[in-house]
mmCIF file of C-alpha atoms in Angstrom:
data_model
loop_
_atom_site.group_PDB
_atom_site.id
_atom_site.type_symbol
_atom_site.label_atom_id
_atom_site.label_comp_id
_atom_site.label_asym_id
_atom_site.label_seq_id
_atom_site.Cartn_x
_atom_site.Cartn_y
_atom_site.Cartn_z
ATOM 1 C CA MET A 17 45.328 32.818 165.047
ATOM 2 C CA ARG A 18 43.715 33.142 161.628
ATOM 3 C CA ILE A 19 40.152 31.574 160.417
ATOM 4 C CA PRO A 20 40.676 31.525 156.440
ATOM 5 C CA PHE A 21 36.619 32.118 154.856
ATOM 6 C CA THR A 22 35.130 32.558 151.455
ATOM 7 C CA LYS A 23 31.961 34.748 151.610
ATOM 8 C CA ALA A 24 29.155 34.035 149.300
ATOM 9 C CA HIS A 25 25.350 35.157 149.004
ATOM 10 C CA GLY A 26 22.485 33.450 148.208
ATOM 11 C CA ALA A 27 19.918 36.222 146.831
ATOM 12 C CA GLY A 28 21.328 38.952 149.444
ATOM 13 C CA ASN A 29 21.237 36.598 151.824
ATOM 14 C CA ASP A 30 25.249 36.480 153.219
ATOM 15 C CA PHE A 31 27.181 34.024 154.608
ATOM 16 C CA LEU A 32 31.167 33.039 155.438
ATOM 17 C CA LEU A 33 31.919 29.967 154.896
ATOM 18 C CA SER A 34 35.066 28.113 156.237
ATOM 19 C CA TRP A 35 36.543 24.756 156.001
ATOM 20 C CA ALA A 36 35.961 23.022 159.182
ATOM 21 C CA GLU A 37 39.701 21.537 159.162
ATOM 22 C CA GLN A 38 41.255 24.900 159.071
ATOM 23 C CA VAL A 39 39.263 26.086 161.485
ATOM 24 C CA PRO A 40 40.932 25.941 165.049
ATOM 25 C CA GLU A 41 39.824 24.753 168.196
ATOM 26 C CA ILE A 42 37.959 27.732 170.037
ATOM 27 C CA ASP A 43 34.509 28.901 171.200
ATOM 28 C CA LEU A 44 32.349 28.531 167.662
ATOM 29 C CA PRO A 45 29.329 30.648 169.112
ATOM 30 C CA SER A 46 31.988 33.395 170.336
ATOM 31 C CA ALA A 47 33.829 33.197 166.634
ATOM 32 C CA ALA A 48 30.399 33.363 164.863
ATOM 33 C CA ARG A 49 29.776 36.654 166.355
ATOM 34 C CA ALA A 50 32.796 38.018 166.006
ATOM 35 C CA ILE A 51 33.373 37.264 162.116
ATOM 36 C CA CYS A 52 29.906 37.988 161.878
ATOM 37 C CA ASP A 53 29.443 41.160 163.543
ATOM 38 C CA ARG A 54 29.056 44.060 160.863
ATOM 39 C CA HIS A 55 31.454 46.947 161.951
ATOM 40 C CA THR A 56 34.073 44.991 163.685
ATOM 41 C CA GLY A 57 34.340 41.390 161.951
ATOM 42 C CA ILE A 58 33.560 40.854 158.195
ATOM 43 C CA GLY A 59 30.194 40.955 158.709
ATOM 44 C CA ALA A 60 27.018 38.209 157.525
ATOM 45 C CA ASP A 61 24.295 36.548 158.440
ATOM 46 C CA GLY A 62 25.926 32.980 159.552
ATOM 47 C CA TRP A 63 28.831 31.461 159.371
ATOM 48 C CA MET A 64 29.447 28.121 158.145
ATOM 49 C CA LEU A 65 31.605 25.248 158.754
ATOM 50 C CA ILE A 66 31.808 22.605 155.760
ATOM 51 C CA ARG A 67 33.208 19.153 155.729
ATOM 52 C CA GLY A 68 33.771 16.603 153.331
ATOM 53 C CA GLN A 69 35.452 15.694 149.935
ATOM 54 C CA SER A 70 33.983 13.692 147.147
ATOM 55 C CA ILE A 71 30.663 12.193 148.190
ATOM 56 C CA ASN A 72 30.004 13.074 151.904
ATOM 57 C CA HIS A 73 29.370 16.737 152.432
ATOM 58 C CA SER A 74 27.690 18.265 155.946
ATOM 59 C CA ILE A 75 27.525 21.712 157.123
ATOM 60 C CA ARG A 76 27.504 23.718 160.247
ATOM 61 C CA LEU A 77 25.659 27.199 160.420
ATOM 62 C CA PHE A 78 26.391 29.127 162.991
ATOM 63 C CA ASN A 79 23.810 32.406 163.313
ATOM 64 C CA ALA A 80 25.210 36.117 163.602
ATOM 65 C CA ASP A 81 24.551 36.035 167.282
ATOM 66 C CA GLY A 82 26.330 33.088 167.649
ATOM 67 C CA SER A 83 23.215 30.571 167.871
ATOM 68 C CA GLU A 84 23.095 27.429 165.990
ATOM 69 C CA PRO A 85 19.662 26.799 163.676
ATOM 70 C CA GLU A 86 19.133 23.558 161.918
ATOM 71 C CA MET A 87 19.649 24.586 158.399
ATOM 72 C CA SER A 88 19.439 27.484 156.352
ATOM 73 C CA GLY A 89 18.399 27.037 152.681
ATOM 74 C CA ASN A 90 20.102 30.071 150.947
ATOM 75 C CA GLY A 91 23.495 29.088 152.988
ATOM 76 C CA THR A 92 22.961 25.311 152.133
ATOM 77 C CA ARG A 93 23.159 26.533 148.184
ATOM 78 C CA CYS A 94 26.193 28.690 148.862
ATOM 79 C CA ALA A 95 27.953 25.974 150.768
ATOM 80 C CA ALA A 96 27.089 23.674 147.457
ATOM 81 C CA ALA A 97 28.724 26.613 145.410
ATOM 82 C CA LEU A 98 32.295 26.423 147.085
ATOM 83 C CA LEU A 99 32.091 22.475 147.077
ATOM 84 C CA ILE A 100 31.426 22.606 143.211
ATOM 85 C CA ASP A 101 34.028 25.713 143.033
ATOM 86 C CA SER A 102 36.633 24.108 144.690
ATOM 87 C CA GLY A 103 36.418 20.755 142.650
ATOM 88 C CA ARG A 104 35.162 18.735 146.186
ATOM 89 C CA ALA A 105 31.696 17.972 144.435
ATOM 90 C CA SER A 106 29.741 17.371 141.385
ATOM 91 C CA ASP A 107 26.778 19.008 139.590
ATOM 92 C CA ASP A 108 24.546 16.928 141.821
ATOM 93 C CA LEU A 109 25.158 16.177 145.352
ATOM 94 C CA VAL A 110 23.478 16.145 148.967
ATOM 95 C CA VAL A 111 24.894 18.118 151.990
ATOM 96 C CA SER A 112 23.983 16.817 155.477
ATOM 97 C CA THR A 113 22.641 19.654 157.568
ATOM 98 C CA GLY A 114 21.236 19.621 161.209
ATOM 99 C CA ALA A 115 17.979 19.072 159.251
ATOM 100 C CA GLY A 116 18.892 16.165 157.205
ATOM 101 C CA PRO A 117 20.062 15.567 153.959
ATOM 102 C CA LYS A 118 19.583 18.287 151.512
ATOM 103 C CA HIS A 119 19.736 17.181 147.213
ATOM 104 C CA LEU A 120 20.931 19.877 145.449
ATOM 105 C CA ARG A 121 21.007 19.815 141.437
ATOM 106 C CA LEU A 122 23.417 22.644 139.744
ATOM 107 C CA ILE A 123 20.675 24.496 136.765
ATOM 108 C CA GLU A 124 23.181 26.768 135.184
ATOM 109 C CA ARG A 125 26.557 28.230 136.215
ATOM 110 C CA ASN A 126 27.994 31.916 135.144
ATOM 111 C CA GLY A 127 31.272 31.858 136.577
ATOM 112 C CA ARG A 128 31.248 32.461 140.265
ATOM 113 C CA ARG A 129 27.043 32.800 140.374
ATOM 114 C CA PHE A 130 25.022 29.628 140.393
ATOM 115 C CA LEU A 131 21.596 28.721 140.116
ATOM 116 C CA PHE A 132 20.739 25.636 142.109
ATOM 117 C CA GLU A 133 17.173 23.435 142.949
ATOM 118 C CA MET A 134 17.041 22.033 146.186
ATOM 119 C CA ASN A 135 15.037 19.529 147.397
ATOM 120 C CA MET A 136 13.442 21.244 150.919
ATOM 121 C CA GLY A 137 11.998 18.322 152.196
ATOM 122 C CA ALA A 138 7.826 17.935 152.959
ATOM 123 C CA PRO A 139 7.188 20.622 155.220
ATOM 124 C CA LYS A 140 5.520 19.871 158.757
ATOM 125 C CA TYR A 141 2.350 21.502 160.336
ATOM 126 C CA ASP A 142 -0.661 21.415 162.310
ATOM 127 C CA GLU A 143 -3.942 21.824 160.825
ATOM 128 C CA ARG A 144 -4.916 23.932 164.040
ATOM 129 C CA GLU A 145 -1.786 26.209 162.927
ATOM 130 C CA ILE A 146 -2.510 27.272 159.663
ATOM 131 C CA ARG A 147 -5.111 29.926 161.118
ATOM 132 C CA PHE A 148 -3.383 30.490 164.720
ATOM 133 C CA SER A 149 -4.341 33.628 166.597
ATOM 134 C CA LEU A 150 -1.359 34.787 168.517
ATOM 135 C CA PRO A 151 -1.357 37.082 171.177
ATOM 136 C CA LEU A 152 0.606 39.996 170.494
ATOM 137 C CA ARG A 153 1.359 43.202 172.752
ATOM 138 C CA ARG A 154 -0.990 44.998 170.239
ATOM 139 C CA GLY A 155 -3.552 42.218 170.147
ATOM 140 C CA PRO A 156 -4.167 38.909 168.754
ATOM 141 C CA ARG A 157 -2.432 38.530 164.983
ATOM 142 C CA GLU A 158 -3.506 35.738 162.738
ATOM 143 C CA VAL A 159 -0.461 33.678 161.401
ATOM 144 C CA THR A 160 0.445 30.559 159.792
ATOM 145 C CA ILE A 161 2.941 28.382 161.429
ATOM 146 C CA VAL A 162 4.989 25.832 159.610
ATOM 147 C CA ASN A 163 8.134 24.164 159.937
ATOM 148 C CA VAL A 164 10.184 23.357 156.455
ATOM 149 C CA GLY A 165 13.404 21.983 157.906
ATOM 150 C CA ASN A 166 13.479 24.993 160.869
ATOM 151 C CA PRO A 167 10.408 26.844 162.381
ATOM 152 C CA GLN A 168 8.722 29.719 160.454
ATOM 153 C CA CYS A 169 5.772 31.992 161.569
ATOM 154 C CA VAL A 170 4.200 33.309 158.172
ATOM 155 C CA ALA A 171 1.990 36.639 158.580
ATOM 156 C CA PHE A 172 -0.180 37.801 155.530
ATOM 157 C CA VAL A 173 -0.595 41.507 154.942
ATOM 158 C CA ASP A 174 -2.887 43.816 152.445
ATOM 159 C CA GLU A 175 0.007 46.297 152.464
ATOM 160 C CA PHE A 176 3.638 45.665 154.581
ATOM 161 C CA PRO A 177 3.134 47.445 157.943
ATOM 162 C CA ALA A 178 5.392 50.678 158.890
ATOM 163 C CA ASP A 179 6.597 48.651 162.279
ATOM 164 C CA TRP A 180 7.127 45.386 160.426
ATOM 165 C CA GLU A 181 10.998 44.977 162.001
ATOM 166 C CA THR A 182 9.713 45.451 165.628
ATOM 167 C CA LEU A 183 6.985 42.957 164.864
ATOM 168 C CA GLY A 184 9.158 40.597 163.697
ATOM 169 C CA ALA A 185 11.681 41.068 166.640
ATOM 170 C CA GLU A 186 8.443 40.407 169.085
ATOM 171 C CA ILE A 187 6.975 37.326 167.028
ATOM 172 C CA GLU A 188 10.848 35.817 166.497
ATOM 173 C CA GLY A 189 10.871 35.859 170.759
ATOM 174 C CA HIS A 190 7.244 35.085 171.449
ATOM 175 C CA SER A 191 6.538 32.365 174.308
ATOM 176 C CA HIS A 192 4.686 30.134 171.912
ATOM 177 C CA PHE A 193 7.927 29.148 170.178
ATOM 178 C CA PRO A 194 10.255 27.655 172.668
ATOM 179 C CA ARG A 195 13.730 27.809 170.472
ATOM 180 C CA ARG A 196 12.331 31.033 168.831
ATOM 181 C CA SER A 197 10.793 31.221 165.197
ATOM 182 C CA ASN A 198 11.713 32.907 161.743
ATOM 183 C CA VAL A 199 9.172 35.422 160.680
ATOM 184 C CA SER A 200 8.238 36.259 157.054
ATOM 185 C CA PHE A 201 5.896 38.958 156.601
ATOM 186 C CA VAL A 202 3.746 38.246 152.980
ATOM 187 C CA ARG A 203 1.709 40.378 150.139
ATOM 188 C CA VAL A 204 0.053 38.012 147.951
ATOM 189 C CA ALA A 205 0.537 39.195 144.416
ATOM 190 C CA ASP A 206 -1.173 37.300 142.487
ATOM 191 C CA GLN A 207 -2.461 33.379 142.330
ATOM 192 C CA ASN A 208 1.707 32.807 141.514
ATOM 193 C CA THR A 209 3.709 35.151 143.086
ATOM 194 C CA ILE A 210 4.332 36.718 146.681
ATOM 195 C CA ASP A 211 6.041 39.844 147.937
ATOM 196 C CA VAL A 212 7.964 38.623 151.749
ATOM 197 C CA LEU A 213 10.171 40.361 153.920
ATOM 198 C CA PHE A 214 11.898 38.421 156.512
ATOM 199 C CA TYR A 215 13.138 38.746 159.855
ATOM 200 C CA GLU A 216 15.231 35.730 160.522
ATOM 201 C CA ARG A 217 15.503 34.328 164.174
ATOM 202 C CA GLY A 218 19.446 34.772 165.372
ATOM 203 C CA ALA A 219 19.984 37.315 162.316
ATOM 204 C CA GLY A 220 16.996 39.946 162.234
ATOM 205 C CA VAL A 221 16.678 41.653 159.120
ATOM 206 C CA THR A 222 17.486 39.766 155.976
ATOM 207 C CA LEU A 223 17.290 40.590 151.930
ATOM 208 C CA SER A 224 16.453 36.776 151.675
ATOM 209 C CA SER A 225 15.742 33.558 153.203
ATOM 210 C CA GLY A 226 15.194 30.301 152.058
ATOM 211 C CA THR A 227 13.700 28.475 154.690
ATOM 212 C CA GLY A 228 12.036 31.747 155.058
ATOM 213 C CA SER A 229 10.543 31.889 151.556
ATOM 214 C CA THR A 230 9.833 27.966 151.388
ATOM 215 C CA GLY A 231 7.591 28.745 154.362
ATOM 216 C CA ALA A 232 6.024 31.560 153.108
ATOM 217 C CA ALA A 233 5.219 29.969 149.972
ATOM 218 C CA VAL A 234 3.598 26.972 151.411
ATOM 219 C CA ALA A 235 1.589 28.911 154.070
ATOM 220 C CA ALA A 236 0.229 30.845 150.884
ATOM 221 C CA ILE A 237 -0.777 27.435 149.476
ATOM 222 C CA LEU A 238 -2.068 26.034 152.645
ATOM 223 C CA ARG A 239 -4.426 29.295 153.183
ATOM 224 C CA LYS A 240 -5.430 28.676 149.582
ATOM 225 C CA LEU A 241 -4.271 32.124 148.570
ATOM 226 C CA ALA A 242 -1.409 31.150 145.852
ATOM 227 C CA THR A 243 -0.730 27.608 143.526
ATOM 228 C CA SER A 244 2.478 25.653 143.041
ATOM 229 C CA PRO A 245 5.039 27.209 141.418
ATOM 230 C CA VAL A 246 5.339 30.176 143.607
ATOM 231 C CA THR A 247 7.644 32.893 142.579
ATOM 232 C CA VAL A 248 8.729 34.643 146.106
ATOM 233 C CA ARG A 249 9.999 38.078 145.537
ATOM 234 C CA THR A 250 12.348 39.476 148.073
ATOM 235 C CA PRO A 251 13.743 43.174 149.031
ATOM 236 C CA ALA A 252 17.324 42.117 147.119
ATOM 237 C CA SER A 253 15.367 42.273 143.704
ATOM 238 C CA GLU A 254 16.022 38.734 143.435
ATOM 239 C CA SER A 255 13.370 36.163 143.141
ATOM 240 C CA LEU A 256 13.087 32.604 144.247
ATOM 241 C CA VAL A 257 10.904 29.721 142.939
ATOM 242 C CA LEU A 258 9.126 27.044 144.583
ATOM 243 C CA ARG A 259 7.118 24.273 143.278
ATOM 244 C CA TRP A 260 4.927 21.763 145.461
ATOM 245 C CA ASP A 261 4.370 17.889 144.490
ATOM 246 C CA ASP A 262 6.127 15.077 145.954
ATOM 247 C CA SER A 263 8.188 17.117 147.939
ATOM 248 C CA VAL A 264 9.112 21.042 147.991
ATOM 249 C CA TYR A 265 11.241 21.933 145.786
ATOM 250 C CA LEU A 266 13.050 25.439 145.920
ATOM 251 C CA THR A 267 15.283 27.227 143.140
ATOM 252 C CA GLY A 268 17.602 30.279 143.632
ATOM 253 C CA PRO A 269 21.068 31.573 143.115
ATOM 254 C CA ALA A 270 24.072 31.283 144.938
ATOM 255 C CA GLU A 271 27.219 33.680 144.134
ATOM 256 C CA ILE A 272 30.573 33.490 145.852
ATOM 257 C CA ILE A 273 31.916 37.016 146.236
ATOM 258 C CA GLY A 274 35.515 36.958 147.650
ATOM 259 C CA ALA A 275 37.981 35.237 150.356
ATOM 260 C CA GLY A 276 40.360 36.102 153.068
ATOM 261 C CA GLU A 277 41.298 35.700 156.454
ATOM 262 C CA PHE A 278 39.611 36.951 159.887
ATOM 263 C CA TYR A 279 42.053 37.443 162.833
ATOM 264 C CA ILE A 280 40.758 35.931 165.927
#
């Protein structure tokens, strides 16, 4: 049994993309774990099934651990890149996700490298959770909790802690988050620039995160540590840019890097 795929990444956050009609009737979470495995599979942070021709497009995303999140910002840009590259979509498109429809506008293209602005929608938050004391094993840590299509927990730091990956794993599975949470550690460089490390729900450490960048920048603005527009510098050495006016818009890259078949 074979599953055709295309591989793409958004600022180092990598995904395997398959047309839904080419995927056989199988246990999709198990298949996601197999195909995303870095050693025995193709390797990726997530696997995405894409449907649609012309103007109706939708995606279904599975994390590397087989769980099914609401959406991925970087992943949705990758799907948009493939839709345009395959001739199934125009340069201005709407993609339906588990967090609702997302509008993307192509800003520029160079071969199979694309730059999109994506409307992430209005963030949701509780004023009481802009400064929230989260109890951890080493004692309480102040965080900011927001939802940008999926849950985000943001910890501001002066310097990134050496054990940030361990902290990220603890926060991701904390009892305060019944469906787990994405986690970001944020260092404010200046009023319009932040540095971010990501621990994603269902994927672990990633080089970038679209929703994580959105949550981090939104949290920084809510805490009055930054003002829009905010440049988010990631471990992938690629930046994403967020602006917040009538809605939240995130600009970032997507690059198609190859294709093949996975044998399951």
